[in-house]
Short mmCIF file of C-alpha atoms (C1' of nucleotides) in Angstrom, two decimals:
data_model
loop_
_atom_site.label_atom_id
_atom_site.label_comp_id
_atom_site.label_asym_id
_atom_site.label_seq_id
_atom_site.Cartn_x
_atom_site.Cartn_y
_atom_site.Cartn_z
CA MET A 1 -4.25 25.69 -21.96
CA ALA A 2 -6.07 26.28 -18.75
CA ARG A 3 -6.28 30.01 -18.20
CA ARG A 4 -4.23 30.95 -15.28
CA SER A 5 -6.98 32.92 -13.60
CA ASP A 6 -9.60 30.20 -13.89
CA HIS A 7 -9.12 29.40 -10.23
CA THR A 8 -7.37 30.88 -7.27
CA ARG A 9 -4.82 28.67 -5.64
CA ALA A 10 -7.26 27.67 -2.93
CA GLU A 11 -10.02 26.91 -5.40
CA LEU A 12 -7.66 24.79 -7.41
CA LYS A 13 -6.65 22.81 -4.38
CA LYS A 14 -10.24 22.20 -3.41
CA LEU A 15 -11.05 21.21 -6.97
CA ALA A 16 -8.15 18.81 -7.04
CA LEU A 17 -8.98 17.21 -3.70
CA ASP A 18 -12.64 16.86 -4.60
CA SER A 19 -11.76 15.27 -7.91
CA ALA A 20 -9.22 12.97 -6.31
CA ARG A 21 -11.88 11.89 -3.85
CA GLU A 22 -14.28 11.25 -6.72
CA ILE A 23 -11.75 9.07 -8.53
CA VAL A 24 -11.00 7.08 -5.40
CA ARG A 25 -14.66 6.77 -4.53
CA LYS A 26 -15.50 5.43 -7.97
CA ASP A 27 -12.52 3.30 -8.93
CA GLY A 28 -10.47 2.83 -5.80
CA ILE A 29 -7.14 4.13 -4.70
CA SER A 30 -5.17 2.38 -7.43
CA ALA A 31 -6.99 4.44 -10.03
CA LEU A 32 -5.61 7.69 -8.66
CA SER A 33 -2.66 8.95 -10.68
CA THR A 34 -1.37 12.46 -11.17
CA ARG A 35 -2.22 12.35 -14.85
CA LYS A 36 -5.77 11.12 -14.36
CA LEU A 37 -6.36 13.70 -11.68
CA ALA A 38 -4.87 16.46 -13.83
CA THR A 39 -6.98 15.53 -16.82
CA LYS A 40 -10.10 15.47 -14.67
CA ILE A 41 -9.59 19.03 -13.47
CA GLY A 42 -8.55 20.30 -16.90
CA TYR A 43 -4.86 20.75 -16.25
CA THR A 44 -1.70 18.71 -16.81
CA SER A 45 0.22 16.60 -14.39
CA GLY A 46 2.88 19.19 -13.74
CA THR A 47 0.27 21.45 -12.14
CA ILE A 48 -0.56 18.76 -9.59
CA TYR A 49 2.94 19.15 -8.26
CA GLN A 50 2.33 22.83 -7.81
CA ILE A 51 -0.66 22.04 -5.63
CA PHE A 52 0.79 19.06 -3.74
CA LYS A 53 4.34 18.41 -2.76
CA ASN A 54 4.13 14.88 -4.09
CA ARG A 55 1.96 11.80 -4.11
CA ASP A 56 2.37 11.26 -0.39
CA ASP A 57 1.16 14.78 0.27
CA LEU A 58 -1.90 14.24 -1.91
CA GLY A 59 -2.74 11.01 -0.11
CA ASP A 60 -2.20 12.54 3.30
CA GLN A 61 -4.56 15.41 2.60
CA LEU A 62 -7.15 13.13 1.09
CA ASN A 63 -7.01 10.79 4.05
CA THR A 64 -7.09 13.64 6.52
CA GLN A 65 -10.34 14.79 4.93
CA THR A 66 -11.72 11.28 5.11
CA VAL A 67 -10.90 10.97 8.80
CA THR A 68 -12.44 14.40 9.37
CA ARG A 69 -15.60 13.23 7.71
CA LEU A 70 -15.61 10.08 9.83
CA PHE A 71 -15.20 12.24 12.90
CA GLU A 72 -18.09 14.48 11.91
CA HIS A 73 -20.22 11.48 11.12
CA CYS A 74 -19.61 10.02 14.58
CA ARG A 75 -19.81 13.33 16.41
CA ASP A 76 -23.38 13.77 15.21
CA ILE A 77 -24.57 10.56 16.81
CA PRO A 78 -27.30 11.46 19.33
CA ALA A 79 -26.30 11.36 22.98
CA GLN A 80 -26.81 8.05 24.77
CA ALA A 81 -27.47 7.37 28.43
CA SER A 82 -25.03 4.56 29.21
CA VAL A 83 -21.48 3.71 28.28
CA GLN A 84 -22.80 0.53 26.72
CA LEU A 85 -25.12 2.41 24.42
CA ARG A 86 -22.60 5.11 23.60
CA LEU A 87 -19.95 2.59 22.66
CA ARG A 88 -22.39 0.53 20.68
CA LYS A 89 -23.59 3.54 18.72
CA LEU A 90 -20.07 4.76 18.17
CA ALA A 91 -19.03 1.36 16.86
CA GLU A 92 -22.04 1.34 14.56
CA GLY A 93 -21.09 4.80 13.38
CA PHE A 94 -17.60 3.68 12.46
CA VAL A 95 -18.85 0.66 10.60
CA ALA A 96 -21.56 2.59 8.82
CA PHE A 97 -19.12 5.20 7.62
CA ALA A 98 -16.61 2.63 6.47
CA SER A 99 -19.31 0.69 4.65
CA GLN A 100 -20.71 3.75 2.93
CA ASN A 101 -17.26 5.00 1.95
CA THR A 102 -15.46 1.77 1.16
CA ASN A 103 -12.87 3.03 -1.25
CA GLU A 104 -12.11 6.20 0.65
CA TRP A 105 -11.73 4.29 3.87
CA ASP A 106 -9.61 1.72 2.11
CA ALA A 107 -7.32 4.57 1.09
CA VAL A 108 -6.89 5.57 4.72
CA ILE A 109 -5.65 2.09 5.44
CA ASN A 110 -3.90 1.10 2.23
CA TYR A 111 -2.76 4.24 0.45
CA PRO A 112 0.58 3.37 -1.18
CA PHE A 113 2.72 5.84 0.68
CA THR A 114 6.47 5.96 0.23
CA ARG A 115 8.42 3.80 2.64
CA ASP A 116 9.57 6.62 4.90
CA TYR A 117 6.41 8.70 4.79
CA ARG A 118 5.09 9.80 8.17
CA PRO A 119 1.59 11.24 8.64
CA SER A 120 1.28 15.00 8.79
CA GLU A 121 0.46 16.95 11.89
CA GLY A 122 -2.98 17.61 10.43
CA TYR A 123 -3.68 13.95 10.02
CA ASN A 124 -2.53 13.13 13.53
CA LEU A 125 -4.72 15.88 14.88
CA GLN A 126 -7.78 14.37 13.28
CA ILE A 127 -6.95 11.00 14.79
CA GLU A 128 -6.72 12.69 18.18
CA GLN A 129 -10.20 14.06 17.60
CA LEU A 130 -11.46 10.55 17.01
CA MET A 131 -9.75 9.42 20.17
CA GLY A 132 -11.63 12.21 21.91
CA LEU A 133 -14.92 10.69 20.84
CA ILE A 134 -13.94 7.35 22.30
CA CYS A 135 -12.93 9.05 25.54
CA GLU A 136 -16.22 10.90 25.74
CA ALA A 137 -18.10 7.65 25.36
CA THR A 138 -16.14 5.85 28.07
CA ILE A 139 -15.74 8.70 30.56
CA ASP A 140 -18.05 7.11 33.17
CA LEU A 141 -15.72 4.16 33.57
CA TYR A 142 -12.75 6.11 34.87
CA ASP A 143 -12.00 8.18 37.93
CA ALA A 144 -10.46 11.60 37.60
CA ASN A 145 -7.03 10.18 38.39
CA GLN A 146 -7.29 7.54 35.65
CA LYS A 147 -7.06 9.86 32.67
CA VAL A 148 -3.86 8.24 31.49
CA GLN A 149 -5.39 4.79 31.61
CA GLN A 150 -8.44 6.06 29.76
CA LEU A 151 -6.44 7.51 26.91
CA ARG A 152 -4.34 4.38 26.79
CA ASP A 153 -7.49 2.28 26.45
CA ALA A 154 -8.85 4.60 23.79
CA ARG A 155 -5.68 4.19 21.75
CA LEU A 156 -5.91 0.47 22.15
CA LEU A 157 -9.51 0.46 21.00
CA TRP A 158 -8.59 2.58 18.02
CA ALA A 159 -5.73 0.29 17.07
CA SER A 160 -7.97 -2.74 17.40
CA LEU A 161 -10.67 -1.13 15.30
CA TYR A 162 -8.04 -0.26 12.73
CA GLY A 163 -6.92 -3.86 12.62
CA ILE A 164 -10.43 -5.15 12.20
CA PHE A 165 -11.02 -2.78 9.31
CA SER A 166 -7.66 -3.63 7.75
CA LEU A 167 -8.35 -7.33 7.74
CA ALA A 168 -11.90 -6.80 6.58
CA SER A 169 -10.86 -4.61 3.66
CA ALA A 170 -8.33 -7.23 2.62
CA GLY A 171 -10.85 -10.05 2.94
CA ARG A 172 -8.79 -11.54 5.72
CA LEU A 173 -11.27 -11.41 8.56
CA GLY A 174 -12.76 -14.81 8.01
CA GLU A 175 -16.18 -15.64 6.72
CA GLU A 176 -18.27 -16.57 9.70
CA ARG A 177 -18.59 -13.14 11.28
CA THR A 178 -19.44 -9.78 9.79
CA LEU A 179 -17.60 -6.54 10.26
CA ASN A 180 -20.44 -5.25 12.38
CA GLU A 181 -20.38 -8.23 14.67
CA THR A 182 -16.61 -8.19 15.07
CA VAL A 183 -16.61 -4.55 16.06
CA ALA A 184 -19.43 -5.28 18.51
CA ASP A 185 -17.33 -8.13 19.90
CA LEU A 186 -14.54 -5.67 20.54
CA ALA A 187 -16.84 -3.28 22.37
CA ASP A 188 -18.17 -6.16 24.46
CA LEU A 189 -14.70 -7.35 25.35
CA TYR A 190 -13.75 -3.87 26.40
CA LEU A 191 -16.86 -3.46 28.50
CA ALA A 192 -16.39 -6.85 30.13
CA ALA A 193 -12.92 -5.74 31.17
CA ARG A 194 -13.61 -2.22 32.33
CA SER A 195 -17.14 -2.00 33.70
CA MET B 1 21.96 -16.69 -20.90
CA ALA B 2 21.25 -18.78 -17.87
CA ARG B 3 21.58 -22.42 -18.76
CA ARG B 4 18.28 -24.09 -18.64
CA SER B 5 19.51 -26.93 -16.44
CA ASP B 6 21.14 -24.72 -13.84
CA HIS B 7 18.20 -25.30 -11.54
CA THR B 8 15.16 -27.46 -11.42
CA ARG B 9 11.86 -25.67 -11.27
CA ALA B 10 11.66 -26.17 -7.53
CA GLU B 11 15.20 -24.97 -6.95
CA LEU B 12 14.54 -21.91 -9.03
CA LYS B 13 11.44 -21.08 -7.03
CA LYS B 14 13.29 -21.46 -3.75
CA LEU B 15 16.14 -19.36 -5.08
CA ALA B 16 13.71 -16.66 -6.18
CA LEU B 17 11.82 -16.60 -2.90
CA ASP B 18 15.01 -16.54 -0.87
CA SER B 19 16.38 -13.69 -2.95
CA ALA B 20 13.12 -11.78 -2.78
CA ARG B 21 13.19 -12.14 0.99
CA GLU B 22 16.78 -10.88 1.04
CA ILE B 23 15.85 -7.81 -0.99
CA VAL B 24 12.89 -7.05 1.24
CA ARG B 25 14.89 -7.69 4.38
CA LYS B 26 17.61 -5.32 3.28
CA ASP B 27 15.79 -2.51 1.49
CA GLY B 28 12.12 -2.93 2.25
CA ILE B 29 9.17 -4.00 0.20
CA SER B 30 9.33 -1.05 -2.18
CA ALA B 31 12.73 -2.26 -3.39
CA LEU B 32 11.31 -5.52 -4.69
CA SER B 33 10.75 -5.44 -8.43
CA THR B 34 10.69 -8.25 -10.96
CA ARG B 35 13.75 -6.87 -12.66
CA LYS B 36 15.80 -6.53 -9.51
CA LEU B 37 14.80 -9.99 -8.39
CA ALA B 38 15.60 -11.46 -11.82
CA THR B 39 19.03 -9.84 -11.93
CA LYS B 40 19.79 -11.08 -8.45
CA ILE B 41 19.15 -14.69 -9.38
CA GLY B 42 20.92 -14.37 -12.73
CA TYR B 43 17.85 -14.45 -14.98
CA THR B 44 15.67 -11.88 -16.69
CA SER B 45 12.33 -10.55 -15.64
CA GLY B 46 10.35 -12.74 -17.99
CA THR B 47 11.51 -15.81 -16.11
CA ILE B 48 9.99 -14.45 -12.92
CA TYR B 49 6.61 -14.71 -14.57
CA GLN B 50 7.30 -18.35 -15.27
CA ILE B 51 7.85 -18.94 -11.56
CA PHE B 52 5.10 -16.71 -10.23
CA LYS B 53 1.77 -15.90 -11.74
CA ASN B 54 2.28 -12.21 -11.13
CA ARG B 55 3.40 -9.75 -8.49
CA ASP B 56 0.51 -10.58 -6.20
CA ASP B 57 1.46 -14.23 -6.30
CA LEU B 58 5.06 -13.42 -5.42
CA GLY B 59 3.95 -11.29 -2.50
CA ASP B 60 1.49 -13.88 -1.28
CA GLN B 61 4.10 -16.62 -1.22
CA LEU B 62 6.64 -14.37 0.44
CA ASN B 63 4.17 -13.34 3.12
CA THR B 64 2.99 -16.88 3.64
CA GLN B 65 6.58 -17.85 4.39
CA THR B 66 6.92 -14.95 6.78
CA VAL B 67 3.79 -15.94 8.66
CA THR B 68 5.02 -19.52 8.77
CA ARG B 69 8.26 -18.34 10.31
CA LEU B 70 6.35 -16.25 12.83
CA PHE B 71 4.30 -19.31 13.69
CA GLU B 72 7.38 -21.46 14.16
CA HIS B 73 8.99 -18.76 16.24
CA CYS B 74 5.99 -18.65 18.57
CA ARG B 75 5.41 -22.39 18.60
CA ASP B 76 8.85 -22.90 20.08
CA ILE B 77 8.14 -20.77 23.11
CA PRO B 78 8.53 -22.98 26.23
CA ALA B 79 5.30 -24.09 27.90
CA GLN B 80 3.94 -21.81 30.60
CA ALA B 81 1.84 -22.69 33.61
CA SER B 82 -0.86 -20.04 33.53
CA VAL B 83 -2.93 -18.32 30.87
CA GLN B 84 -1.41 -15.06 32.01
CA LEU B 85 2.11 -16.27 31.39
CA ARG B 86 1.26 -18.02 28.15
CA LEU B 87 -0.39 -14.94 26.72
CA ARG B 88 2.40 -12.72 27.91
CA LYS B 89 5.05 -14.92 26.33
CA LEU B 90 3.08 -15.25 23.13
CA ALA B 91 2.71 -11.50 22.89
CA GLU B 92 6.42 -11.08 23.48
CA GLY B 93 7.07 -13.64 20.79
CA PHE B 94 5.00 -11.72 18.27
CA VAL B 95 6.70 -8.46 19.08
CA ALA B 96 10.17 -9.98 19.07
CA PHE B 97 9.61 -11.53 15.67
CA ALA B 98 8.19 -8.35 14.24
CA SER B 99 11.07 -6.32 15.62
CA GLN B 100 13.70 -8.69 14.34
CA ASN B 101 12.09 -8.91 10.90
CA THR B 102 10.85 -5.39 10.41
CA ASN B 103 10.80 -5.22 6.66
CA GLU B 104 9.46 -8.70 6.15
CA TRP B 105 6.71 -8.11 8.65
CA ASP B 106 5.99 -4.76 7.08
CA ALA B 107 5.45 -6.61 3.81
CA VAL B 108 2.84 -8.83 5.44
CA ILE B 109 0.92 -5.72 6.37
CA ASN B 110 1.69 -3.32 3.54
CA TYR B 111 2.55 -5.33 0.45
CA PRO B 112 1.11 -3.38 -2.49
CA PHE B 113 -1.31 -6.00 -3.73
CA THR B 114 -3.68 -5.34 -6.57
CA ARG B 115 -7.04 -3.97 -5.54
CA ASP B 116 -8.97 -7.20 -5.95
CA TYR B 117 -6.30 -9.56 -4.70
CA ARG B 118 -7.46 -12.03 -2.09
CA PRO B 119 -5.05 -14.09 0.02
CA SER B 120 -4.34 -17.64 -1.10
CA GLU B 121 -5.53 -20.73 0.67
CA GLY B 122 -1.98 -21.33 1.83
CA TYR B 123 -1.78 -17.93 3.43
CA ASN B 124 -5.11 -18.34 5.19
CA LEU B 125 -4.01 -21.72 6.48
CA GLN B 126 -0.96 -20.21 8.10
CA ILE B 127 -3.11 -17.59 9.77
CA GLU B 128 -5.30 -20.38 11.12
CA GLN B 129 -2.20 -21.95 12.58
CA LEU B 130 -1.43 -18.73 14.40
CA MET B 131 -4.98 -18.63 15.66
CA GLY B 132 -4.38 -22.12 16.98
CA LEU B 133 -1.51 -20.85 19.10
CA ILE B 134 -3.72 -18.21 20.62
CA CYS B 135 -6.39 -20.81 21.34
CA GLU B 136 -3.87 -23.11 23.00
CA ALA B 137 -2.77 -20.30 25.27
CA THR B 138 -6.29 -19.39 26.33
CA ILE B 139 -7.83 -22.84 26.55
CA ASP B 140 -8.16 -22.76 30.37
CA LEU B 141 -10.57 -19.84 30.16
CA TYR B 142 -13.28 -21.63 28.23
CA ASP B 143 -15.56 -24.56 28.88
CA ALA B 144 -15.94 -27.29 26.34
CA ASN B 145 -19.17 -25.73 25.07
CA GLN B 146 -17.54 -22.35 24.50
CA LYS B 147 -15.31 -23.31 21.58
CA VAL B 148 -17.07 -20.86 19.29
CA GLN B 149 -16.57 -18.03 21.72
CA GLN B 150 -12.95 -18.98 22.12
CA LEU B 151 -12.22 -18.90 18.41
CA ARG B 152 -14.13 -15.66 18.10
CA ASP B 153 -11.97 -14.13 20.80
CA ALA B 154 -8.83 -15.45 19.16
CA ARG B 155 -9.79 -13.80 15.89
CA LEU B 156 -10.48 -10.59 17.68
CA LEU B 157 -7.11 -10.72 19.40
CA TRP B 158 -5.41 -11.38 16.10
CA ALA B 159 -7.18 -8.48 14.43
CA SER B 160 -6.26 -6.20 17.30
CA LEU B 161 -2.65 -7.29 17.18
CA TYR B 162 -2.67 -6.70 13.47
CA GLY B 163 -3.97 -3.19 13.99
CA ILE B 164 -1.37 -2.41 16.60
CA PHE B 165 1.38 -3.58 14.27
CA SER B 166 -0.10 -1.67 11.34
CA LEU B 167 -0.18 1.60 13.21
CA ALA B 168 3.24 1.00 14.68
CA SER B 169 4.81 0.27 11.31
CA ALA B 170 3.30 3.47 9.94
CA GLY B 171 4.44 5.52 12.91
CA ARG B 172 0.82 6.13 13.81
CA LEU B 173 0.70 4.54 17.23
CA GLY B 174 1.59 7.61 19.20
CA GLU B 175 4.80 8.36 21.01
CA GLU B 176 4.15 7.71 24.64
CA ARG B 177 3.83 3.95 24.56
CA THR B 178 6.00 1.31 22.90
CA LEU B 179 4.88 -1.55 20.74
CA ASN B 180 5.71 -3.97 23.51
CA GLU B 181 3.63 -2.10 26.04
CA THR B 182 0.66 -1.70 23.74
CA VAL B 183 0.57 -5.40 22.99
CA ALA B 184 0.82 -6.11 26.72
CA ASP B 185 -2.08 -3.69 27.25
CA LEU B 186 -4.13 -5.75 24.84
CA ALA B 187 -3.33 -8.97 26.64
CA ASP B 188 -4.24 -7.36 29.96
CA LEU B 189 -7.52 -6.05 28.62
CA TYR B 190 -8.39 -9.49 27.32
CA LEU B 191 -7.49 -11.15 30.61
CA ALA B 192 -9.46 -8.60 32.59
CA ALA B 193 -12.49 -9.44 30.48
CA ARG B 194 -12.24 -13.20 30.35
CA SER B 195 -10.57 -14.45 33.52
"C1'" DG C 1 22.55 -36.00 -36.61
"C1'" DT C 2 17.96 -34.17 -37.01
"C1'" DA C 3 13.51 -32.92 -35.22
"C1'" DT C 4 10.95 -31.66 -31.32
"C1'" DT C 5 10.07 -29.59 -27.01
"C1'" DA C 6 10.66 -26.23 -23.57
"C1'" DA C 7 13.30 -22.53 -21.00
"C1'" DT C 8 15.20 -18.02 -21.44
"C1'" DT C 9 15.77 -13.77 -23.39
"C1'" DA C 10 15.23 -9.27 -25.35
"C1'" DA C 11 12.35 -6.22 -27.18
"C1'" DT C 12 8.19 -3.98 -26.44
"C1'" DC C 13 3.92 -1.79 -24.34
"C1'" DA C 14 1.37 1.02 -21.30
"C1'" DT C 15 1.71 3.36 -17.17
"C1'" DT C 16 3.66 5.54 -13.24
"C1'" DG C 17 5.91 9.58 -10.18
"C1'" DG C 18 8.61 13.32 -10.84
"C1'" DT C 19 11.46 17.40 -12.96
"C1'" DC C 20 12.23 21.35 -15.70
"C1'" DA C 21 13.03 24.44 -19.67
"C1'" DA C 22 9.92 26.65 -22.69
"C1'" DT C 23 5.71 29.05 -23.29
"C1'" DA C 24 1.70 31.58 -22.48
"C1'" DA C 25 -1.02 34.62 -19.53
"C1'" DA C 26 -1.44 38.11 -16.20
"C1'" DT C 27 0.55 42.13 -13.81
"C1'" DT C 28 3.47 46.00 -13.26
"C1'" DT C 29 6.03 49.66 -15.08
"C1'" DA C 30 6.95 53.39 -18.15
"C1'" DT D 1 -0.90 51.92 -24.77
"C1'" DA D 2 3.32 49.29 -25.20
"C1'" DA D 3 7.10 47.11 -23.19
"C1'" DA D 4 9.09 44.63 -19.28
"C1'" DT D 5 8.47 41.55 -15.60
"C1'" DT D 6 6.52 37.98 -13.03
"C1'" DT D 7 4.28 33.64 -12.59
"C1'" DA D 8 1.12 29.68 -13.90
"C1'" DT D 9 0.90 26.07 -17.09
"C1'" DT D 10 2.51 23.08 -20.29
"C1'" DG D 11 4.68 19.32 -22.68
"C1'" DA D 12 8.60 16.98 -23.37
"C1'" DC D 13 11.47 14.33 -20.80
"C1'" DC D 14 13.60 10.64 -17.39
"C1'" DA D 15 13.93 6.41 -14.96
"C1'" DA D 16 11.16 2.85 -13.22
"C1'" DT D 17 7.49 -0.41 -13.02
"C1'" DG D 18 4.40 -4.83 -14.18
"C1'" DA D 19 3.38 -7.54 -17.84
"C1'" DT D 20 3.34 -9.94 -22.61
"C1'" DT D 21 5.34 -12.33 -26.42
"C1'" DA D 22 8.00 -13.50 -30.61
"C1'" DA D 23 12.48 -15.02 -31.26
"C1'" DT D 24 16.34 -17.51 -29.66
"C1'" DT D 25 18.77 -20.97 -27.42
"C1'" DA D 26 19.39 -25.24 -24.83
"C1'" DA D 27 18.02 -29.86 -23.75
"C1'" DT D 28 15.73 -34.05 -25.08
"C1'" DA D 29 13.77 -37.61 -28.10
"C1'" DC D 30 13.95 -39.99 -32.14
#
DNA sequence: GTATTAATTAATCATTGGTCAATAAATTTA
DNA sequence: TAAATTTATTGACCAATGATTAATTAATAC
């Protein structure tokens, strides 16, 4: 029996999330079960439900972390002079992160949530942060009174990106063009329309 | 015991697919299990595995049918004079179909396939058909020597649409703009870039 | 009518998410 | 220090799931 003072509640949660991430990273989202996770951290499955409300909650927190990491990855991209360059670099950042974290990113898109699950406030906040990065990159293209349009475009870009990644991760993008190129196509289309 | 001559193999398959569709339509993709499907058609679960290779196969065939129906729905849209109108109507067609077939369309996007599942040739063919509709609508915008670019754009539009629907079905699109409007935004962005 | 072939079943396996009474460990009280 | 109380952890459950397969039953051929 795991001694009850082995970890504080917070430590245990971190341990669980880290281990969950490791399982997903190594064997994909389908390999993540409460039992496997429990075993990995030296507890039993019941304890998992003391840390997380349920499987949806576990997935939400895992994915929130992943999106946070994507955000941090993209935030650290060096500043660029033009919108073109900024968008290009941002797109490359997205693709690079997704390629280096295939299974984790796949979980963001394909985690088997319950039918009526809705993302947590924390998750949505992280997505807003990402949207902020897109807005920063495209700020030169909009007047001060076009903020609404800018955010609308950012959302559209995000949705499009999301679709490209979804199809790519499911092998449904088609053969003749890589993920990188398709994302670049999107950036080009956007620039052709707005600049 | 179901009498072995109650249905031919083909009839049985149709019966199973129709019933699967009914289950999904009514209670969503998560309600579709081999047992439930078997009971519904008056057989036992083992028989399902005589009709379909496995759960992935069942889902693939169901989704292929759904995409076919989406295609037919959009193909029957009356001809329009301009690219603008054609795209607009096509977008509306997509949204209308998705809205009228929520659960079935959700299955196209979120069916819990096995990790290494890849869509069948039949499914991919149907997607190509859809791409054809997009190309028909946008044909005026490209010269004869720009066929590659045109198809590339069509794929991009499809991926973007797919992303918009994915986020919408997961309640991740944001509140302030409807599905209809977002899809229209996409069409507008595309037109602004290419016309 | 008997032998052969093939469809259907029922039992079974391994696994899953989830709950909860029992148990063990830590903390407080006396 | 010893007993009483609180709380974390367990392990035994439950109801489902996808999938396999030997046994059974129905249809067909001889």
